[in-house]
Amino acid sequence: MEKIASCILGTILFTCLLLSCNTSPDKKMKSQICNVTQDDVDTTLLRQTFNELSERFDNLRPQVIKDPNGYLKHPYLIPAGFYNQLWDWDAFFMANHFISRGKPEYMKYWALTFIENIDEEGYVSGGMTTKGQRKVFGKFAMKPFLSQGIYHYSESVGDYSWVEPYYEKIVSILEYRKKTQYNKEFGLYFWEIAMQSGADNNPAMNYFKEDSRSFVCADASAFQYGELLAQSVIARELGKIEDAEIFKKAAEELKSNINKFLWNNEDKVYYNLDSDSKRQYRRVSYSSFVPLMYNIAPLEQGSETIDNHLINTDCMKAQYGFRSLSAKDVDYNNKNIIVPFSNWQGPVWPIANYIYSIALKNYGYDKEVVWLAQTLGNLLVDDIKEWGIMHENYHADTGLPLAPSSEHVDENGKFIGFISWNLCIQNVMEGVLEDKWMLLEIRE
């Protein structure tokens, strides 16, 4: 009876603890935000899910690694299963996961593959195969992750000297992006079309080539902010102090412009902006929350957008994770789409949820990170149990796996599935359970 009473008392205390958490933290006292930590909750179920997921990931993880072949001169990472190409941001997030597993070399290989193929303009494609670069959807420039990847690798091994011979080429890709994807009027960055962003059919921007509208974007600008911060550290570590100050100032100006032009104080969220009409495009999507990944929003604003949109069940929070598009949006759906693009109009994407987890952690929403870790952990374990592999996204309201669909099989009739940045969910769970976070922070 004493044990039963103790359990009941523990449950009551835990419930009271959750209810007492202030999800609108005092902007002056971030350190006093109410946190639900490992010590506050019974983590038995979460630990069980984590252990099972980790064991299954140990078996799946090697499938994303490919040996040098043809055009690709270094070992490289692919979203194994449906895809066999090297993609810029898939591999960036996977390589960070490999750093957390004590294998940082894959980030260096990733960086060298892109660096060595930058052309005289400063262009390199975001997708590559053994036969060459994939210049699809226009020139399809690499997304803003190269300097960040170099930073994370160099920090993990404590050495920046290896990048010295490539410094000018790295700078050239930053210059190319500013020349081709920078809106001078607003001091912000844009994608040519949504497909270039990786969030393929995000309706908060144009996703068909014939759609001539141009949007300066919260995600493009936030990722580039991370690039400029990282490049500032790289320059400083290489003794290029003047360059370091130039990149740091550019990052600060970009951050200021994101908050000036993309923040909507009425709706308490970041919107993309139509360059032609000069008006915010008021649609809440995955890209609305990327600035929070980099602490771009002041604490009060970040809390407001999380409260009003991310953890709002009428908007982004679903039963099986956080959506990729607000449920209030007219285009919200959970269709099983992978060709000609993947569906970012509602389904739960583990990579988006990983990015959301960083935002939640940055702004003190620890209990929501616990919920995310358990929810996505269960989702992936159940998927692997049934299919032997994962999917790239899931129905937000039923949890059913979506793309690739079951007809996508190999020559032996085996379902090919998807293994990629889903691996980062292990890092979210590890953060909750062991305080080993992969928050992709960039030091000042």
Short mmCIF file of C-alpha atoms in Angstrom, two decimals:
data_model
loop_
_atom_site.label_atom_id
_atom_site.label_comp_id
_atom_site.label_asym_id
_atom_site.label_seq_id
_atom_site.Cartn_x
_atom_site.Cartn_y
_atom_site.Cartn_z
CA MET A 1 0.00 0.00 0.00
CA GLU A 2 2.86 2.36 0.79
CA LYS A 3 4.21 1.89 -2.75
CA ILE A 4 0.79 2.59 -4.27
CA ALA A 5 0.37 5.70 -2.16
CA SER A 6 3.83 6.84 -3.13
CA CYS A 7 3.06 6.38 -6.83
CA ILE A 8 -0.20 8.32 -6.52
CA LEU A 9 1.55 11.12 -4.66
CA GLY A 10 4.29 11.19 -7.29
CA THR A 11 1.72 11.44 -10.07
CA ILE A 12 -0.07 14.31 -8.32
CA LEU A 13 3.21 16.15 -7.75
CA PHE A 14 4.26 15.67 -11.38
CA THR A 15 0.90 16.95 -12.64
CA CYS A 16 1.16 19.99 -10.40
CA LEU A 17 4.68 20.57 -11.64
CA LEU A 18 3.60 20.59 -15.26
CA LEU A 19 0.68 22.88 -14.59
CA SER A 20 2.91 25.30 -12.69
CA CYS A 21 5.41 25.64 -15.56
CA ASN A 22 5.34 29.12 -17.02
CA THR A 23 5.30 28.74 -20.79
CA SER A 24 5.52 32.51 -21.16
CA PRO A 25 8.87 33.04 -19.39
CA ASP A 26 10.03 36.34 -17.99
CA LYS A 27 12.25 37.77 -20.69
CA LYS A 28 14.70 39.04 -18.06
CA MET A 29 14.98 35.77 -16.16
CA LYS A 30 15.53 32.96 -18.68
CA SER A 31 17.63 31.09 -16.13
CA GLN A 32 14.58 30.79 -13.88
CA ILE A 33 12.31 29.20 -16.50
CA CYS A 34 10.47 26.21 -15.06
CA ASN A 35 12.10 23.08 -16.48
CA VAL A 36 10.84 19.53 -16.40
CA THR A 37 14.05 17.55 -16.21
CA GLN A 38 15.12 13.94 -15.86
CA ASP A 39 15.01 14.34 -12.09
CA ASP A 40 11.37 15.48 -12.13
CA VAL A 41 9.77 12.59 -14.00
CA ASP A 42 9.79 8.84 -14.12
CA THR A 43 11.76 8.29 -17.33
CA THR A 44 11.39 4.50 -17.41
CA LEU A 45 9.21 4.43 -20.54
CA LEU A 46 11.29 7.06 -22.31
CA ARG A 47 14.49 5.20 -21.46
CA GLN A 48 12.99 1.97 -22.78
CA THR A 49 12.01 3.66 -26.05
CA PHE A 50 15.43 5.30 -26.31
CA ASN A 51 17.28 2.02 -25.78
CA GLU A 52 15.17 0.24 -28.38
CA LEU A 53 15.53 3.05 -30.90
CA SER A 54 19.29 3.23 -30.31
CA GLU A 55 19.69 -0.50 -30.88
CA ARG A 56 17.72 -0.36 -34.10
CA PHE A 57 19.61 2.74 -35.27
CA ASP A 58 22.89 0.89 -34.75
CA ASN A 59 21.69 -1.59 -37.38
CA LEU A 60 20.27 1.00 -39.78
CA ARG A 61 22.89 3.76 -39.53
CA PRO A 62 25.59 2.06 -41.69
CA GLN A 63 23.20 2.10 -44.67
CA VAL A 64 23.58 5.87 -45.09
CA ILE A 65 27.37 5.62 -45.56
CA LYS A 66 28.75 5.22 -49.08
CA ASP A 67 32.34 4.71 -50.21
CA PRO A 68 33.96 7.12 -52.70
CA ASN A 69 32.61 6.49 -56.17
CA GLY A 70 32.98 8.34 -59.46
CA TYR A 71 32.45 12.08 -59.07
CA LEU A 72 32.26 11.73 -55.28
CA LYS A 73 35.88 11.43 -54.14
CA HIS A 74 35.23 11.14 -50.41
CA PRO A 75 32.98 8.86 -48.35
CA TYR A 76 29.50 10.42 -48.38
CA LEU A 77 26.12 10.17 -46.66
CA ILE A 78 22.83 9.50 -48.43
CA PRO A 79 19.19 9.30 -47.32
CA ALA A 80 19.31 5.53 -47.69
CA GLY A 81 16.38 3.73 -49.21
CA PHE A 82 14.42 5.79 -51.71
CA TYR A 83 17.33 8.17 -52.38
CA ASN A 84 20.92 7.36 -53.32
CA GLN A 85 22.16 10.90 -53.94
CA LEU A 86 24.18 13.18 -51.68
CA TRP A 87 21.95 16.06 -50.57
CA ASP A 88 23.31 19.14 -48.83
CA TRP A 89 21.12 19.50 -45.75
CA ASP A 90 20.22 15.85 -45.30
CA ALA A 91 23.91 15.05 -45.04
CA PHE A 92 24.63 18.12 -42.87
CA PHE A 93 22.21 16.95 -40.20
CA MET A 94 23.30 13.33 -40.51
CA ALA A 95 26.96 14.34 -40.23
CA ASN A 96 26.19 16.26 -37.03
CA HIS A 97 24.53 13.10 -35.73
CA PHE A 98 27.70 11.19 -36.62
CA ILE A 99 29.74 13.76 -34.68
CA SER A 100 27.59 12.93 -31.66
CA ARG A 101 28.40 9.24 -32.21
CA GLY A 102 32.15 9.93 -32.14
CA LYS A 103 32.61 9.87 -35.91
CA PRO A 104 33.25 13.50 -36.93
CA GLU A 105 35.13 12.57 -40.10
CA TYR A 106 31.90 12.33 -42.09
CA MET A 107 31.32 16.05 -41.62
CA LYS A 108 34.81 16.77 -42.96
CA TYR A 109 34.17 14.52 -45.98
CA TRP A 110 30.86 16.32 -46.54
CA ALA A 111 32.50 19.74 -46.39
CA LEU A 112 35.38 18.76 -48.68
CA THR A 113 33.01 17.31 -51.28
CA PHE A 114 31.19 20.62 -51.61
CA ILE A 115 34.26 22.85 -51.20
CA GLU A 116 36.27 21.06 -53.88
CA ASN A 117 33.44 21.42 -56.38
CA ILE A 118 32.73 25.14 -55.99
CA ASP A 119 33.17 26.77 -59.40
CA GLU A 120 34.75 30.11 -60.29
CA GLU A 121 31.45 31.93 -59.61
CA GLY A 122 31.15 30.50 -56.12
CA TYR A 123 28.38 28.09 -57.14
CA VAL A 124 28.03 24.46 -56.10
CA SER A 125 24.92 22.34 -56.43
CA GLY A 126 22.89 21.21 -53.43
CA GLY A 127 22.65 17.70 -54.85
CA MET A 128 25.31 15.37 -56.21
CA THR A 129 25.56 11.89 -57.68
CA THR A 130 28.44 9.66 -58.66
CA LYS A 131 28.10 11.14 -62.16
CA GLY A 132 28.18 14.82 -61.19
CA GLN A 133 26.21 17.70 -59.74
CA ARG A 134 22.42 17.82 -59.99
CA LYS A 135 21.62 21.25 -61.39
CA VAL A 136 17.86 20.80 -61.15
CA PHE A 137 15.18 23.46 -60.59
CA GLY A 138 17.41 26.20 -61.97
CA LYS A 139 21.00 25.98 -60.80
CA PHE A 140 19.83 24.56 -57.43
CA ALA A 141 22.54 26.16 -55.31
CA MET A 142 23.70 24.54 -52.11
CA LYS A 143 21.71 25.59 -49.04
CA PRO A 144 23.39 27.77 -46.38
CA PHE A 145 25.11 25.09 -44.30
CA LEU A 146 28.73 24.84 -45.48
CA SER A 147 30.34 27.24 -42.98
CA GLN A 148 28.25 25.74 -40.18
CA GLY A 149 29.36 22.23 -41.10
CA ILE A 150 33.00 23.33 -41.13
CA TYR A 151 32.47 25.00 -37.76
CA HIS A 152 30.85 21.97 -36.11
CA TYR A 153 33.52 19.61 -37.38
CA SER A 154 36.40 21.91 -36.39
CA GLU A 155 34.94 22.45 -32.92
CA SER A 156 34.53 18.71 -32.44
CA VAL A 157 38.19 17.96 -33.22
CA GLY A 158 39.64 21.20 -31.85
CA ASP A 159 41.35 22.16 -35.11
CA TYR A 160 40.62 24.78 -37.76
CA SER A 161 43.98 24.69 -39.54
CA TRP A 162 42.79 22.12 -42.10
CA VAL A 163 40.43 24.66 -43.67
CA GLU A 164 43.07 27.34 -44.34
CA PRO A 165 43.77 26.23 -47.97
CA TYR A 166 40.04 26.40 -48.77
CA TYR A 167 39.23 29.70 -47.11
CA GLU A 168 38.78 31.79 -50.26
CA LYS A 169 36.53 29.16 -51.88
CA ILE A 170 34.32 29.11 -48.78
CA VAL A 171 34.05 32.89 -48.87
CA SER A 172 33.17 32.71 -52.56
CA ILE A 173 30.07 30.61 -51.85
CA LEU A 174 28.88 33.23 -49.34
CA GLU A 175 29.46 35.91 -51.95
CA TYR A 176 27.62 33.90 -54.62
CA ARG A 177 24.60 33.51 -52.37
CA LYS A 178 24.54 37.24 -51.66
CA LYS A 179 24.84 37.99 -55.36
CA THR A 180 22.07 35.61 -56.45
CA GLN A 181 19.72 35.15 -53.46
CA TYR A 182 19.83 38.42 -51.53
CA ASN A 183 17.15 41.10 -51.57
CA LYS A 184 18.89 44.45 -51.07
CA GLU A 185 15.69 46.33 -50.26
CA PHE A 186 15.00 44.24 -47.16
CA GLY A 187 18.51 42.95 -46.47
CA LEU A 188 17.16 39.38 -46.43
CA TYR A 189 17.66 36.15 -48.37
CA PHE A 190 15.33 34.16 -50.60
CA TRP A 191 15.02 30.81 -52.35
CA GLU A 192 14.48 30.82 -56.10
CA ILE A 193 11.60 28.39 -55.54
CA ALA A 194 10.49 26.34 -52.54
CA MET A 195 12.10 23.20 -53.99
CA GLN A 196 15.48 24.84 -53.46
CA SER A 197 14.72 25.20 -49.75
CA GLY A 198 14.30 21.47 -49.20
CA ALA A 199 10.78 22.06 -47.82
CA ASP A 200 9.66 21.15 -51.29
CA ASN A 201 6.05 22.31 -51.58
CA ASN A 202 5.91 24.73 -48.67
CA PRO A 203 2.94 26.92 -49.63
CA ALA A 204 4.45 29.88 -47.78
CA MET A 205 6.51 30.45 -50.91
CA ASN A 206 6.38 29.62 -54.64
CA TYR A 207 7.01 25.94 -55.37
CA PHE A 208 6.36 25.73 -59.10
CA LYS A 209 8.84 27.15 -61.62
CA GLU A 210 6.06 28.98 -63.48
CA ASP A 211 5.12 30.82 -60.26
CA SER A 212 7.10 34.03 -60.71
CA ARG A 213 6.55 35.46 -57.23
CA SER A 214 9.63 35.97 -55.09
CA PHE A 215 9.63 35.66 -51.30
CA VAL A 216 12.26 36.69 -48.83
CA CYS A 217 12.14 33.83 -46.39
CA ALA A 218 12.48 33.27 -42.67
CA ASP A 219 14.28 29.94 -43.12
CA ALA A 220 16.68 31.08 -45.87
CA SER A 221 17.59 34.18 -43.87
CA ALA A 222 17.96 32.32 -40.57
CA PHE A 223 20.16 29.61 -42.08
CA GLN A 224 22.32 32.32 -43.67
CA TYR A 225 22.57 34.03 -40.29
CA GLY A 226 24.05 30.79 -38.97
CA GLU A 227 26.47 30.74 -41.89
CA LEU A 228 27.71 34.25 -41.21
CA LEU A 229 28.15 33.56 -37.49
CA ALA A 230 30.06 30.36 -38.24
CA GLN A 231 32.22 32.05 -40.86
CA SER A 232 33.07 34.77 -38.37
CA VAL A 233 34.44 32.13 -35.97
CA ILE A 234 36.31 30.37 -38.79
CA ALA A 235 37.96 33.64 -39.84
CA ARG A 236 38.89 34.50 -36.26
CA GLU A 237 40.38 31.05 -35.64
CA LEU A 238 42.51 31.47 -38.77
CA GLY A 239 43.75 34.87 -37.61
CA LYS A 240 41.68 36.85 -40.13
CA ILE A 241 40.37 39.32 -37.58
CA GLU A 242 39.11 41.93 -40.04
CA ASP A 243 37.12 39.31 -41.94
CA ALA A 244 35.74 37.97 -38.67
CA GLU A 245 34.37 41.41 -37.79
CA ILE A 246 32.86 41.85 -41.26
CA PHE A 247 31.00 38.54 -41.05
CA LYS A 248 29.88 39.19 -37.48
CA LYS A 249 28.49 42.61 -38.46
CA ALA A 250 26.69 41.09 -41.48
CA ALA A 251 25.13 38.47 -39.19
CA GLU A 252 23.92 41.14 -36.77
CA GLU A 253 22.40 43.20 -39.59
CA LEU A 254 20.65 40.12 -40.98
CA LYS A 255 19.24 39.26 -37.56
CA SER A 256 17.95 42.80 -37.19
CA ASN A 257 16.26 42.67 -40.60
CA ILE A 258 14.62 39.33 -39.86
CA ASN A 259 13.05 40.84 -36.77
CA LYS A 260 12.21 44.11 -38.52
CA PHE A 261 10.58 42.81 -41.68
CA LEU A 262 9.45 39.22 -41.01
CA TRP A 263 8.11 39.38 -37.45
CA ASN A 264 4.37 40.05 -37.25
CA ASN A 265 3.60 41.62 -33.91
CA GLU A 266 -0.16 41.09 -34.30
CA ASP A 267 0.04 37.37 -35.04
CA LYS A 268 3.20 36.79 -32.96
CA VAL A 269 5.04 34.80 -35.63
CA TYR A 270 7.57 35.13 -38.43
CA TYR A 271 6.16 35.23 -41.96
CA ASN A 272 7.83 35.15 -45.34
CA LEU A 273 7.46 38.34 -47.34
CA ASP A 274 6.32 38.83 -50.94
CA SER A 275 9.03 40.93 -52.57
CA ASP A 276 6.66 42.38 -55.18
CA SER A 277 3.75 43.41 -52.97
CA LYS A 278 6.16 44.13 -50.10
CA ARG A 279 3.67 42.50 -47.75
CA GLN A 280 4.08 39.61 -45.36
CA TYR A 281 2.63 36.37 -46.68
CA ARG A 282 0.58 35.37 -43.65
CA ARG A 283 0.88 31.59 -43.65
CA VAL A 284 2.28 29.69 -40.67
CA SER A 285 4.59 26.94 -41.87
CA TYR A 286 7.74 25.11 -40.81
CA SER A 287 9.83 28.05 -42.02
CA SER A 288 8.15 30.36 -39.47
CA PHE A 289 10.06 28.65 -36.65
CA VAL A 290 13.58 28.34 -38.07
CA PRO A 291 14.65 31.74 -36.62
CA LEU A 292 14.04 30.28 -33.15
CA MET A 293 16.64 27.61 -33.88
CA TYR A 294 19.24 30.39 -33.86
CA ASN A 295 17.79 32.44 -30.96
CA ILE A 296 16.99 35.24 -33.41
CA ALA A 297 13.75 36.11 -31.63
CA PRO A 298 14.09 37.92 -28.30
CA LEU A 299 12.94 35.68 -25.45
CA GLU A 300 9.50 37.25 -25.15
CA GLN A 301 8.79 37.02 -28.89
CA GLY A 302 10.05 33.46 -29.10
CA SER A 303 7.77 32.48 -26.26
CA GLU A 304 4.82 34.17 -27.93
CA THR A 305 5.26 32.33 -31.22
CA ILE A 306 5.69 29.00 -29.45
CA ASP A 307 2.61 29.55 -27.28
CA ASN A 308 0.40 30.87 -30.05
CA HIS A 309 1.45 28.58 -32.86
CA LEU A 310 3.94 25.76 -32.25
CA ILE A 311 2.35 24.15 -29.19
CA ASN A 312 -1.17 25.17 -30.20
CA THR A 313 -3.10 22.03 -31.20
CA ASP A 314 -5.20 24.07 -33.60
CA CYS A 315 -2.03 25.06 -35.42
CA MET A 316 1.24 23.06 -35.39
CA LYS A 317 0.94 20.52 -32.56
CA ALA A 318 -0.69 17.23 -33.56
CA GLN A 319 -1.17 13.94 -31.77
CA TYR A 320 1.88 12.39 -33.44
CA GLY A 321 4.29 15.32 -33.45
CA PHE A 322 4.53 18.86 -34.72
CA ARG A 323 3.13 19.53 -38.18
CA SER A 324 4.98 21.09 -41.11
CA LEU A 325 2.07 23.45 -41.90
CA SER A 326 -0.58 24.94 -39.66
CA ALA A 327 -3.79 22.93 -39.50
CA LYS A 328 -5.58 26.26 -39.98
CA ASP A 329 -4.02 26.73 -43.42
CA VAL A 330 -6.30 26.24 -46.43
CA ASP A 331 -3.74 23.89 -47.99
CA TYR A 332 -3.22 21.71 -44.91
CA ASN A 333 -3.16 18.03 -45.88
CA ASN A 334 -1.40 14.75 -45.13
CA LYS A 335 -1.14 13.40 -48.66
CA ASN A 336 1.33 10.67 -49.47
CA ILE A 337 3.54 12.57 -51.90
CA ILE A 338 7.18 11.97 -52.80
CA VAL A 339 7.25 12.65 -56.56
CA PRO A 340 7.69 15.29 -57.99
CA PHE A 341 8.28 16.66 -54.51
CA SER A 342 7.87 15.60 -50.89
CA ASN A 343 4.92 16.91 -48.91
CA TRP A 344 5.63 19.71 -46.43
CA GLN A 345 1.98 20.80 -46.25
CA GLY A 346 1.09 19.11 -42.98
CA PRO A 347 2.82 15.77 -42.32
CA VAL A 348 5.11 15.29 -39.34
CA TRP A 349 8.73 15.42 -40.50
CA PRO A 350 11.27 14.13 -37.95
CA ILE A 351 13.82 16.68 -39.19
CA ALA A 352 11.37 19.55 -38.71
CA ASN A 353 10.62 18.20 -35.25
CA TYR A 354 14.34 18.08 -34.49
CA ILE A 355 14.60 21.75 -35.50
CA TYR A 356 11.52 22.53 -33.38
CA SER A 357 13.15 20.73 -30.44
CA ILE A 358 16.10 23.12 -30.62
CA ALA A 359 13.69 26.07 -30.66
CA LEU A 360 11.76 24.69 -27.69
CA LYS A 361 14.96 24.07 -25.73
CA ASN A 362 16.32 27.53 -26.57
CA TYR A 363 13.22 29.19 -25.15
CA GLY A 364 12.82 27.01 -22.08
CA TYR A 365 10.00 24.68 -23.10
CA ASP A 366 11.54 21.56 -21.63
CA LYS A 367 8.29 19.72 -20.95
CA GLU A 368 7.38 20.04 -24.63
CA VAL A 369 10.78 18.65 -25.61
CA VAL A 370 10.07 15.65 -23.35
CA TRP A 371 6.73 15.18 -25.12
CA LEU A 372 8.39 15.47 -28.53
CA ALA A 373 11.10 12.96 -27.59
CA GLN A 374 8.60 10.35 -26.40
CA THR A 375 6.15 10.93 -29.26
CA LEU A 376 8.68 10.82 -32.09
CA GLY A 377 10.64 8.03 -30.43
CA ASN A 378 7.53 5.85 -30.28
CA LEU A 379 6.62 6.78 -33.85
CA LEU A 380 10.00 5.70 -35.23
CA VAL A 381 10.25 2.52 -33.14
CA ASP A 382 6.79 1.42 -34.29
CA ASP A 383 7.71 2.20 -37.90
CA ILE A 384 10.91 0.17 -37.78
CA LYS A 385 9.12 -2.74 -36.08
CA GLU A 386 6.57 -2.90 -38.88
CA TRP A 387 8.71 -2.07 -41.91
CA GLY A 388 12.29 -2.78 -40.85
CA ILE A 389 13.16 0.80 -41.81
CA MET A 390 11.65 4.30 -41.55
CA HIS A 391 9.66 6.73 -43.69
CA GLU A 392 10.48 10.36 -44.38
CA ASN A 393 7.21 11.70 -42.95
CA TYR A 394 4.06 10.65 -41.11
CA HIS A 395 0.38 11.54 -41.01
CA ALA A 396 0.13 14.16 -38.28
CA ASP A 397 -3.30 13.09 -37.08
CA THR A 398 -3.13 9.28 -37.37
CA GLY A 399 0.59 8.53 -37.14
CA LEU A 400 0.47 6.40 -40.27
CA PRO A 401 3.72 6.36 -42.26
CA LEU A 402 3.49 8.18 -45.57
CA ALA A 403 6.27 8.50 -48.13
CA PRO A 404 7.72 6.44 -49.61
CA SER A 405 4.59 4.39 -50.09
CA SER A 406 4.55 0.62 -49.90
CA GLU A 407 4.88 0.09 -53.67
CA HIS A 408 8.43 1.44 -53.59
CA VAL A 409 10.42 -1.79 -53.35
CA ASP A 410 13.85 -2.99 -54.47
CA GLU A 411 14.61 -5.68 -57.06
CA ASN A 412 13.88 -8.31 -54.41
CA GLY A 413 10.48 -6.87 -53.55
CA LYS A 414 11.69 -5.43 -50.23
CA PHE A 415 10.32 -2.08 -49.11
CA ILE A 416 13.08 0.50 -49.51
CA GLY A 417 11.99 3.10 -46.94
CA PHE A 418 14.09 6.03 -45.75
CA ILE A 419 17.01 6.55 -43.36
CA SER A 420 18.39 10.04 -43.00
CA TRP A 421 18.08 12.94 -40.62
CA ASN A 422 15.46 10.90 -38.72
CA LEU A 423 18.57 9.76 -36.84
CA CYS A 424 18.58 13.14 -35.05
CA ILE A 425 15.57 12.09 -32.96
CA GLN A 426 18.01 9.90 -31.01
CA ASN A 427 19.84 13.11 -30.12
CA VAL A 428 16.64 14.72 -28.83
CA MET A 429 15.99 11.72 -26.59
CA GLU A 430 19.60 11.68 -25.44
CA GLY A 431 19.30 15.34 -24.50
CA VAL A 432 16.22 14.71 -22.38
CA LEU A 433 17.59 11.59 -20.69
CA GLU A 434 21.29 12.33 -20.36
CA ASP A 435 21.59 16.10 -20.89
CA LYS A 436 23.66 15.44 -24.02
CA TRP A 437 22.14 17.94 -26.41
CA MET A 438 22.87 18.52 -30.08
CA LEU A 439 21.63 22.10 -30.33
CA LEU A 440 24.00 23.17 -33.13
CA GLU A 441 24.97 26.28 -31.21
CA ILE A 442 27.58 28.63 -32.65
CA ARG A 443 29.74 30.42 -30.11
CA GLU A 444 30.22 34.16 -30.36
#
